[in-house]
């Protein structure tokens, strides 16, 4: 048996192939797992659990079907879907986790997170992140009519694309010292995260020993998962 991890699907109605691929994954590979962890950015945008978008109900039902089959599902918020709330969690029967969570998997202590907080070379993004994670700002936003929230979300997405187009790839990647710091904070030798869309397994040094950082890929033209078993930790791309 194995535990599976995915991230950065960025599901939206404009990308039906990715949605179809995810639904096949939930009905196929995921059914034989011990558990499934979604490490953020499951959706391209999230403006509230009250959004009647049919895609959201379809995904909630599919995740619940997986859970009902005996595979628990847990979710860490990403930078795109940080407003996913308790209502959607109930509908999908998945557990909402904190930003940083340590799991014991087959004898390994593994830290999981979305990964955006590791990008400390981009202070502009971190300042924006701190602002939109302020509870009163989130409460005010969620109290707005849906059509206004959609406009705000679209503007934020456009602004983000414009800002990222002028940033170097190095700035948008994780900071190596931030990685070591968070791994030593949690006393782990394994870290799994998404966000950067740069799938790879990196070897580093933390806690006085060899450590490993596993980065999930985004679901663009194919899927990406990390499969952790008693024997191995594998980063696996697969067709939709």
Steps between C-alpha positions, in 0.01 A plus 500: 500500500602863456398855581450741208561875471390743230492878460452783253221363285355851461160357406272734306216463254728623220724191538268198471783260413666558837170450681440177309850382585447571868168317503664196339780518758248504787312206353816307416848532653379676814261217594788272598675758720518511879420872480502796261642842585430804281766764566322810375387669180249230425303784340622790290294738712258477792265785590303321770330173583169657391612529138245289302755401233398143393869404479534541875210265572635246251841501670348486849292198403798324342721553807219383729463188288871430552466552876190280509705227333733500800774743393520807727577831328666805656557849364751780561401839360696643209550860394214470250241324714581622851130580555384140470296464818320263732192475279693363203698276735174353632360452149814319386561332837865604495702626794642853500860506626719786629759666275772267627431141602735217598391146412655175608495284187633147522773605744583833335407837647391711201417871504234603249403854394390692194839667465429867434627607843843367400529764226661756732694668216169650385405744780230659285313172478543425870361844590199438276456155652501639852235754402256255340541257790387766748177364655301824484591553135385148416176553693435827315576342161270202562219736597506666157256395226630217283523711184728749677717221641537358148618836368747541784634147454544551125685827558726332755578220255581749224717706735682186613577394144627848416720514811644151447589576138758752620650282775798269457449127537739505796286749692190288452674182617551396861783644706745221599549635851124526550476131412768402753343723766153346471637144490710563810203667671302177459801264539439318172717367218220495241296788359228475234352816347358651184452861386812552287392264217858364485473125564819352638658325797774709659762377744614744769640513853276565802509403867858388449399230253416442134145617425266500202258755352241360260324749273172410331433604144198695379229328300543666160538240226525204738448410864759496777502314829734395777460142615636418844524134596697308758766433236531829311398860432422546131415804290279372220368682192208332326267568205151630557 
